[in-house]
């Protein structure tokens, strides 16, 4: 009954709807990124978002709209560094993310006066999301979702065995670029849900939870989506009911799902043995 | 079907292939052998369009491999099942279905009719009974058979196999070679088989290509067995193993 009461508040409804779309996108992208051992790109791009939010505040523009192109370019930068500069993915992510943080700190230091706004983005607050942001987030999430579903088999094939995917005629360079660009958009959107500091959790936790118990690739995608949606809805409700920070509560709910799946898997396997 | 002409390739200063020319006709079963580092895998990757030749040319079904569109005509089984994450959450059936994308093109949805092809490929490689198992839960030999089914699911005209039997036990290896022979004889599938297993090459393949950065020998087994040079190159025992193959 309490949950139904929550839904009378428009800001709660907005948060749940927007959060659900973003969580769904994160959960699907997360499976692909985790299986490619590229999951920390979310963390790296979130750090870039810190710099891009500073640029947005400096230019007195909405940080989300300024961040999307900057983070998308950075995501391609990580990919190109990995391909061309003889760097492992983690090193490329490290370079780009540290530049993002350093840039943000420098801009905040030079400009001054907007430190409070900048640091509010570190922890996010989906309960304060505006109608315009809801619309933009849902539109972008739907675009990302459609692209993922459209290229589902290509991503499945290239994630499982990139060489075979190339032999099959799949343009792996193109779909890898699309994947990191989508990740860039998603990281900026997720910033409003859980904040810059916790964005990568939305990408990683539902995926690794699903990997504990899934019985097929399709099943992994479905479970990851269900976990992500449940975590956002439960997290928002708990945070409102107990007056806790929403982003952190969503992440902790995700973590509880992960721990449960981990124990379920281990218990189940022990019983089987 | 396949024409390689004056092909050369270097990794930086290291020469891997030097002036290679050979033809593979439809229906051939070519055994490609050579010592480690002789350029076997490199030439396979060039034929598949994964790498471009630095000198010379390759024509696959009359087309440059990098521009080749009819990918469903080729089946490819890589060297070892190590290209993928062993914990990857995919069932055997899902992995086999991946082979269909080259035929279906973008966006590559699997429909009901494809199930027949998938089931046939799984039956051919004797993995139908494990179709719902996770790929990571299988032994190396079973994984290799799954990848073989993925290569066969399109019913390709050209099958390229890069050391496919290294993870298989002797009995499974023998069955695998027999399956290839049936495909070659009954369905006229052209096969290029890279292997160190010269006994099996001698038993099943119709042509031998011996590569060591350049072509040492390419021709029929009859020519090979009557060649005195090959005895000195391989050793008398190896040549005996290859040549005394029939029945």
XYZ file of C-alpha atoms in Angstrom:
520
model
C 0.000 0.000 0.000
C 2.886 2.333 0.856
C 4.337 1.887 -2.640
C 1.015 2.807 -4.215
C 1.014 5.952 -2.094
C 4.484 6.852 -3.371
C 3.180 6.752 -6.905
C 0.830 9.642 -6.180
C 3.863 11.901 -6.250
C 4.684 13.006 -9.766
C 8.415 13.266 -9.078
C 8.430 9.627 -7.947
C 6.623 8.527 -11.100
C 9.068 10.517 -13.222
C 12.007 9.002 -11.394
C 10.714 5.439 -11.743
C 9.885 5.785 -15.446
C 13.140 7.528 -16.376
C 15.227 5.321 -14.125
C 13.641 2.185 -15.599
C 14.466 3.171 -19.165
C 18.041 4.077 -18.304
C 18.508 0.947 -16.185
C 17.229 -1.214 -19.027
C 19.731 0.290 -21.456
C 22.562 -0.034 -18.909
C 21.717 -3.666 -18.224
C 21.862 -4.684 -21.897
C 25.003 -2.718 -22.702
C 26.526 -3.980 -19.465
C 26.277 -7.625 -20.550
C 28.166 -6.853 -23.769
C 30.797 -4.753 -22.014
C 31.387 -7.218 -19.162
C 31.749 -10.168 -21.543
C 34.221 -8.182 -23.644
C 36.193 -7.368 -20.455
C 35.520 -3.709 -21.209
C 33.228 -2.980 -18.294
C 35.396 -0.243 -16.808
C 34.733 1.957 -19.825
C 31.610 3.056 -17.927
C 33.750 4.219 -15.032
C 36.194 5.969 -17.351
C 33.474 7.749 -19.286
C 31.766 8.758 -16.052
C 34.990 10.543 -15.108
C 34.924 12.290 -18.467
C 31.371 13.339 -17.636
C 32.751 15.184 -14.620
C 34.830 17.334 -16.984
C 32.008 17.782 -19.482
C 29.554 18.845 -16.754
C 32.101 21.495 -15.744
C 32.242 22.676 -19.375
C 28.424 22.830 -19.458
C 28.261 24.850 -16.248
C 31.020 27.159 -17.498
C 29.119 27.782 -20.739
C 25.842 28.115 -18.795
C 24.331 25.305 -20.865
C 22.517 22.218 -19.596
C 25.325 19.806 -18.568
C 23.557 16.725 -20.009
C 23.359 18.181 -23.503
C 26.970 19.382 -23.410
C 28.157 16.083 -21.976
C 26.647 13.777 -24.600
C 28.860 14.836 -27.555
C 31.969 15.176 -25.385
C 31.538 11.746 -23.800
C 30.706 10.139 -27.144
C 33.917 11.551 -28.623
C 35.854 10.330 -25.592
C 34.384 6.838 -25.981
C 35.658 6.736 -29.560
C 39.003 8.047 -28.269
C 39.258 5.081 -25.888
C 38.472 2.680 -28.726
C 41.019 4.254 -31.076
C 43.708 4.305 -28.376
C 43.067 0.591 -27.786
C 43.236 -0.211 -31.499
C 45.993 2.100 -32.687
C 48.270 2.975 -29.774
C 49.167 -0.557 -28.702
C 47.382 -0.042 -25.391
C 45.248 -2.452 -23.437
C 41.671 -1.285 -22.885
C 42.203 -0.523 -19.190
C 45.187 1.725 -19.926
C 43.251 3.617 -22.607
C 40.335 4.060 -20.186
C 42.776 5.260 -17.516
C 44.217 7.922 -19.821
C 40.871 9.302 -20.988
C 39.231 9.212 -17.550
C 42.113 10.997 -15.814
C 42.096 13.701 -18.506
C 38.335 14.112 -17.887
C 38.745 14.510 -14.128
C 41.752 16.799 -14.470
C 39.893 18.937 -17.008
C 36.868 19.202 -14.703
C 38.977 20.239 -11.712
C 40.886 22.835 -13.759
C 37.707 24.356 -15.211
C 36.041 24.449 -11.787
C 39.146 26.056 -10.307
C 39.503 28.679 -13.046
C 35.816 29.536 -13.344
C 34.893 29.267 -9.676
C 31.412 29.715 -8.307
C 29.807 26.516 -9.502
C 31.517 23.935 -7.326
C 28.275 23.147 -5.496
C 26.440 22.445 -8.804
C 29.343 20.414 -10.153
C 29.643 18.255 -7.084
C 25.873 17.642 -7.009
C 26.342 15.719 -10.260
C 28.819 13.412 -8.546
C 26.026 11.758 -6.584
C 23.018 12.388 -8.854
C 19.435 12.907 -7.835
C 16.840 11.327 -10.020
C 14.029 12.608 -7.771
C 14.756 16.140 -8.957
C 14.693 15.311 -12.659
C 12.754 17.783 -14.822
C 10.056 16.995 -17.400
C 12.387 17.991 -20.239
C 15.081 15.666 -18.883
C 12.548 12.845 -18.587
C 11.597 13.263 -22.226
C 15.220 13.500 -23.399
C 16.241 10.485 -21.309
C 13.370 8.315 -22.547
C 13.956 9.319 -26.177
C 17.667 8.596 -26.027
C 17.089 5.346 -24.113
C 14.622 4.150 -26.739
C 17.114 4.994 -29.506
C 19.860 3.051 -27.715
C 17.510 0.115 -27.027
C 16.383 -0.100 -30.646
C 19.982 -0.069 -31.886
C 21.008 -2.803 -29.422
C 18.061 -4.995 -30.418
C 18.648 -4.334 -34.119
C 22.287 -5.422 -33.877
C 21.582 -8.128 -31.258
C 22.985 -11.028 -33.286
C 25.957 -9.055 -34.541
C 26.859 -8.116 -30.975
C 26.314 -11.667 -29.775
C 28.570 -13.035 -32.503
C 31.325 -10.428 -32.111
C 31.266 -10.673 -28.314
C 31.566 -14.449 -28.427
C 34.297 -14.653 -31.110
C 35.351 -11.496 -32.944
C 37.480 -13.304 -35.532
C 34.636 -15.598 -36.550
C 32.285 -12.614 -36.661
C 34.624 -10.944 -39.165
C 34.766 -14.111 -41.261
C 30.940 -14.148 -41.193
C 30.966 -10.718 -42.821
C 30.114 -8.697 -39.718
C 31.764 -5.282 -39.735
C 33.181 -5.538 -36.233
C 34.879 -2.126 -36.357
C 31.545 -0.471 -37.079
C 29.591 -2.295 -34.393
C 32.379 -1.763 -31.829
C 32.270 1.970 -32.543
C 28.483 1.979 -32.194
C 28.780 0.082 -28.904
C 31.133 2.622 -27.311
C 29.066 5.538 -28.634
C 25.927 4.036 -27.095
C 27.858 3.510 -23.875
C 28.820 7.195 -23.935
C 25.190 8.312 -24.256
C 24.092 5.880 -21.571
C 26.745 6.964 -19.085
C 25.569 10.584 -19.374
C 21.952 9.509 -18.839
C 22.906 7.288 -15.896
C 24.633 10.240 -14.269
C 21.210 11.663 -13.412
C 20.099 8.373 -11.830
C 23.002 7.442 -9.575
C 25.578 10.180 -10.110
C 28.978 10.189 -11.779
C 30.580 8.216 -8.946
C 28.227 5.238 -9.271
C 27.417 5.135 -12.978
C 29.542 2.090 -13.723
C 27.596 0.129 -11.087
C 24.456 0.370 -13.237
C 26.392 -1.099 -16.160
C 28.257 -3.813 -14.289
C 26.108 -5.112 -11.404
C 22.984 -6.303 -13.291
C 25.189 -7.988 -15.888
C 27.395 -9.839 -13.405
C 24.330 -10.833 -11.394
C 22.740 -12.328 -14.509
C 25.977 -14.143 -15.350
C 25.759 -16.001 -12.024
C 22.491 -17.705 -12.883
C 21.764 -17.375 -16.614
C 21.462 -20.479 -18.782
C 21.920 -18.862 -22.194
C 22.942 -15.575 -23.792
C 19.340 -14.470 -24.316
C 18.565 -15.493 -20.750
C 21.498 -13.357 -19.532
C 20.084 -10.299 -21.293
C 16.605 -10.901 -19.851
C 17.791 -11.518 -16.277
C 20.110 -8.502 -16.406
C 17.176 -6.322 -17.512
C 14.867 -7.660 -14.800
C 17.514 -7.137 -12.091
C 18.224 -3.594 -13.289
C 14.539 -2.621 -13.434
C 13.805 -4.175 -10.049
C 16.794 -2.440 -8.461
C 15.750 0.975 -9.724
C 12.117 0.613 -8.632
C 12.946 -0.931 -5.249
C 15.832 1.490 -4.736
C 13.717 4.579 -5.418
C 10.929 3.374 -3.117
C 13.306 2.485 -0.281
C 15.229 5.731 -0.596
C 11.999 7.746 -0.457
C 10.538 5.741 2.425
C 13.727 5.801 4.495
C 15.012 9.206 3.377
C 18.209 7.745 1.919
C 20.245 8.953 -1.090
C 18.511 7.467 -4.148
C 21.568 6.634 -6.295
C 23.389 4.854 -3.507
C 20.234 2.935 -2.528
C 19.745 1.744 -6.129
C 23.344 0.558 -6.281
C 23.084 -1.244 -2.939
C 19.858 -2.940 -4.077
C 21.735 -4.106 -7.164
C 24.502 -5.406 -4.949
C 22.033 -7.352 -2.780
C 20.701 -9.006 -5.939
C 24.275 -9.890 -6.906
C 25.076 -11.404 -3.517
C 21.808 -13.391 -3.599
C 22.559 -14.708 -7.091
C 26.114 -15.560 -6.056
C 24.925 -17.600 -3.062
C 22.119 -19.181 -5.068
C 24.598 -20.311 -7.707
C 27.034 -21.736 -5.179
C 24.328 -23.444 -3.141
C 22.693 -24.845 -6.252
C 25.978 -26.234 -7.562
C 26.812 -27.793 -4.196
C 23.421 -29.519 -4.098
C 23.952 -30.769 -7.639
C 27.326 -32.249 -6.667
C 37.338 -21.683 -56.481
C 40.526 -20.311 -54.914
C 43.507 -18.829 -56.730
C 46.562 -17.560 -54.869
C 49.056 -15.777 -57.083
C 52.567 -14.613 -56.180
C 51.501 -13.876 -52.614
C 54.051 -12.466 -50.191
C 53.634 -11.244 -46.630
C 55.914 -9.914 -43.880
C 55.343 -9.092 -40.216
C 57.626 -6.023 -39.971
C 60.997 -7.430 -41.046
C 60.039 -11.088 -40.639
C 59.176 -12.799 -43.889
C 56.204 -15.148 -43.482
C 55.132 -15.912 -47.045
C 57.309 -15.626 -50.127
C 55.909 -15.751 -53.650
C 53.154 -18.301 -53.017
C 51.005 -19.451 -55.935
C 48.501 -22.291 -56.015
C 44.981 -23.161 -57.176
C 42.247 -25.030 -55.326
C 39.501 -26.464 -57.505
C 35.934 -27.226 -56.455
C 35.807 -30.609 -54.742
C 39.473 -30.639 -53.699
C 40.486 -31.808 -50.231
C 43.766 -30.036 -49.584
C 45.951 -30.905 -46.636
C 48.048 -27.864 -45.701
C 51.098 -28.839 -43.665
C 54.313 -27.200 -42.580
C 56.424 -26.532 -39.485
C 55.500 -23.920 -36.850
C 55.943 -20.397 -38.224
C 55.743 -21.598 -41.821
C 52.889 -19.195 -42.629
C 49.947 -21.628 -42.560
C 47.685 -19.530 -40.336
C 48.723 -16.300 -42.112
C 47.732 -17.664 -45.503
C 44.409 -18.885 -44.078
C 43.717 -15.413 -42.651
C 44.513 -13.806 -46.004
C 42.231 -16.260 -47.808
C 39.451 -15.445 -45.321
C 39.905 -11.713 -45.857
C 41.040 -11.074 -42.291
C 44.379 -9.736 -43.559
C 45.395 -8.140 -46.853
C 48.318 -9.447 -48.912
C 51.266 -7.078 -49.240
C 52.236 -8.487 -52.635
C 50.353 -10.707 -55.018
C 46.660 -11.487 -55.049
C 44.047 -13.931 -53.825
C 40.834 -14.701 -55.671
C 38.064 -16.419 -53.706
C 35.085 -17.455 -55.827
C 36.429 -14.939 -58.358
C 36.538 -12.058 -55.862
C 39.080 -10.355 -53.609
C 38.494 -11.944 -50.148
C 38.240 -8.562 -48.374
C 35.392 -7.584 -50.718
C 33.790 -11.028 -50.759
C 30.102 -10.812 -49.838
C 28.788 -14.391 -50.093
C 30.215 -15.341 -46.737
C 27.761 -18.203 -46.334
C 29.785 -20.098 -48.947
C 32.666 -20.370 -46.482
C 32.790 -22.365 -43.269
C 35.678 -21.627 -40.912
C 36.862 -23.573 -37.913
C 39.628 -21.732 -36.026
C 42.724 -23.270 -34.531
C 41.562 -23.826 -30.937
C 38.410 -22.984 -28.998
C 40.336 -20.289 -27.117
C 39.110 -17.216 -28.975
C 36.154 -16.954 -26.660
C 35.668 -16.415 -22.962
C 35.263 -19.902 -21.404
C 32.578 -18.533 -19.079
C 30.554 -17.075 -21.913
C 26.847 -17.609 -21.175
C 25.751 -19.276 -24.414
C 24.204 -22.648 -25.095
C 25.537 -25.028 -27.717
C 22.499 -24.316 -29.899
C 23.028 -20.546 -29.645
C 26.696 -20.866 -30.644
C 25.857 -23.043 -33.646
C 23.199 -20.536 -34.740
C 25.889 -17.827 -34.933
C 27.136 -19.470 -38.129
C 23.914 -18.491 -39.890
C 24.468 -14.747 -39.784
C 26.726 -14.649 -42.812
C 23.867 -16.086 -44.857
C 21.091 -14.021 -43.355
C 22.807 -10.650 -43.384
C 21.660 -7.632 -41.448
C 19.835 -7.721 -39.030
C 20.217 -11.506 -38.972
C 17.153 -12.785 -37.179
C 16.947 -16.560 -36.727
C 13.577 -17.868 -37.879
C 11.935 -21.281 -37.497
C 13.269 -22.634 -40.790
C 16.819 -22.107 -39.586
C 16.251 -24.603 -36.798
C 16.440 -27.440 -39.313
C 19.910 -26.317 -40.452
C 21.042 -25.921 -36.853
C 19.739 -29.370 -35.904
C 21.396 -30.963 -38.936
C 24.758 -29.394 -38.111
C 24.473 -30.537 -34.486
C 23.542 -34.058 -35.558
C 26.453 -34.176 -38.013
C 28.958 -33.318 -35.296
C 27.238 -35.498 -32.697
C 26.361 -32.717 -30.263
C 22.579 -32.780 -30.504
C 22.296 -34.382 -27.058
C 24.135 -31.436 -25.460
C 22.388 -28.636 -27.347
C 21.121 -26.962 -24.165
C 24.444 -27.205 -22.332
C 26.500 -24.071 -21.727
C 29.563 -23.866 -23.965
C 31.840 -23.208 -20.978
C 30.729 -26.401 -19.241
C 31.995 -28.608 -22.089
C 35.346 -30.316 -22.566
C 37.805 -28.956 -25.133
C 36.850 -31.695 -27.573
C 33.129 -30.990 -27.225
C 33.734 -27.265 -27.661
C 35.657 -27.984 -30.848
C 32.744 -30.035 -32.191
C 30.378 -27.151 -31.382
C 32.591 -24.786 -33.378
C 32.699 -27.352 -36.184
C 28.873 -27.370 -36.224
C 28.942 -23.556 -36.365
C 31.225 -23.792 -39.415
C 28.957 -26.367 -41.084
C 25.548 -24.866 -40.323
C 25.483 -22.839 -43.552
C 26.263 -25.942 -45.610
C 29.305 -24.133 -47.052
C 30.930 -24.825 -50.402
C 34.410 -24.206 -48.991
C 35.422 -25.389 -45.544
C 38.633 -24.023 -44.020
C 39.854 -25.752 -40.878
C 42.897 -24.580 -38.948
C 44.263 -27.464 -36.856
C 40.762 -28.559 -35.850
C 41.599 -31.787 -34.072
C 44.195 -30.739 -31.503
C 41.676 -30.943 -28.620
C 40.062 -34.185 -29.756
C 40.715 -37.693 -28.463
C 41.805 -40.284 -31.087
C 38.336 -41.808 -31.481
C 36.582 -38.445 -31.884
C 39.362 -37.274 -34.214
C 38.836 -40.270 -36.457
C 35.068 -39.679 -36.537
C 35.666 -36.020 -37.290
C 37.924 -36.822 -40.247
C 35.376 -39.331 -41.522
C 32.668 -36.652 -41.365
C 34.881 -34.320 -43.388
C 35.529 -37.043 -45.923
C 31.792 -37.682 -46.310
C 31.167 -33.970 -46.823
C 33.903 -33.880 -49.450
C 32.798 -37.016 -51.278
C 29.021 -36.838 -50.974
C 28.299 -33.109 -50.831
C 31.321 -31.987 -52.876
C 32.449 -29.577 -50.168
C 35.924 -28.236 -50.925
C 38.162 -28.558 -47.884
C 41.403 -26.870 -46.864
C 42.674 -28.553 -43.737
C 45.655 -27.190 -41.797
C 47.087 -29.885 -39.573
C 50.177 -31.456 -38.090
C 48.449 -34.828 -38.219
C 50.195 -36.105 -41.341
C 48.814 -39.594 -40.891
C 45.248 -38.321 -41.246
C 46.201 -36.028 -44.113
C 47.603 -39.049 -45.909
C 44.479 -41.039 -45.193
C 41.830 -38.546 -46.262
C 43.090 -35.553 -48.278
C 43.389 -35.627 -52.069
C 46.119 -32.998 -52.354
C 49.031 -31.972 -50.199
C 50.351 -28.442 -49.854
C 53.610 -28.311 -47.950
C 54.450 -24.778 -46.904
C 57.559 -23.378 -45.292
C 57.284 -19.663 -46.074
C 57.351 -20.793 -49.715
C 55.699 -23.757 -51.336
C 57.846 -26.852 -50.946
C 55.330 -29.161 -52.572
C 51.834 -28.873 -53.972
C 50.177 -31.658 -55.836
C 48.443 -34.977 -55.641
C 49.462 -37.716 -53.271
C 50.550 -39.880 -56.134
C 53.067 -37.200 -57.136
C 54.076 -36.686 -53.557
C 54.692 -40.340 -52.899
C 56.773 -40.767 -55.984
C 58.888 -37.742 -55.153
C 62.314 -38.602 -53.802
C 62.796 -35.015 -52.585
C 59.860 -35.285 -50.206
C 61.331 -38.304 -48.523
C 64.438 -36.343 -47.705
C 62.393 -33.321 -46.587
C 59.867 -35.101 -44.373
C 61.933 -38.140 -43.483
C 61.291 -41.626 -44.758
C 58.969 -42.583 -41.893
C 56.653 -39.568 -42.331
C 56.468 -40.099 -46.062
C 55.667 -43.754 -45.434
C 52.846 -42.736 -43.022
C 51.356 -40.378 -45.554
C 51.731 -42.574 -48.605
C 50.565 -45.891 -47.159
C 47.171 -44.555 -46.323
C 44.619 -46.364 -48.414
C 42.562 -49.008 -46.656
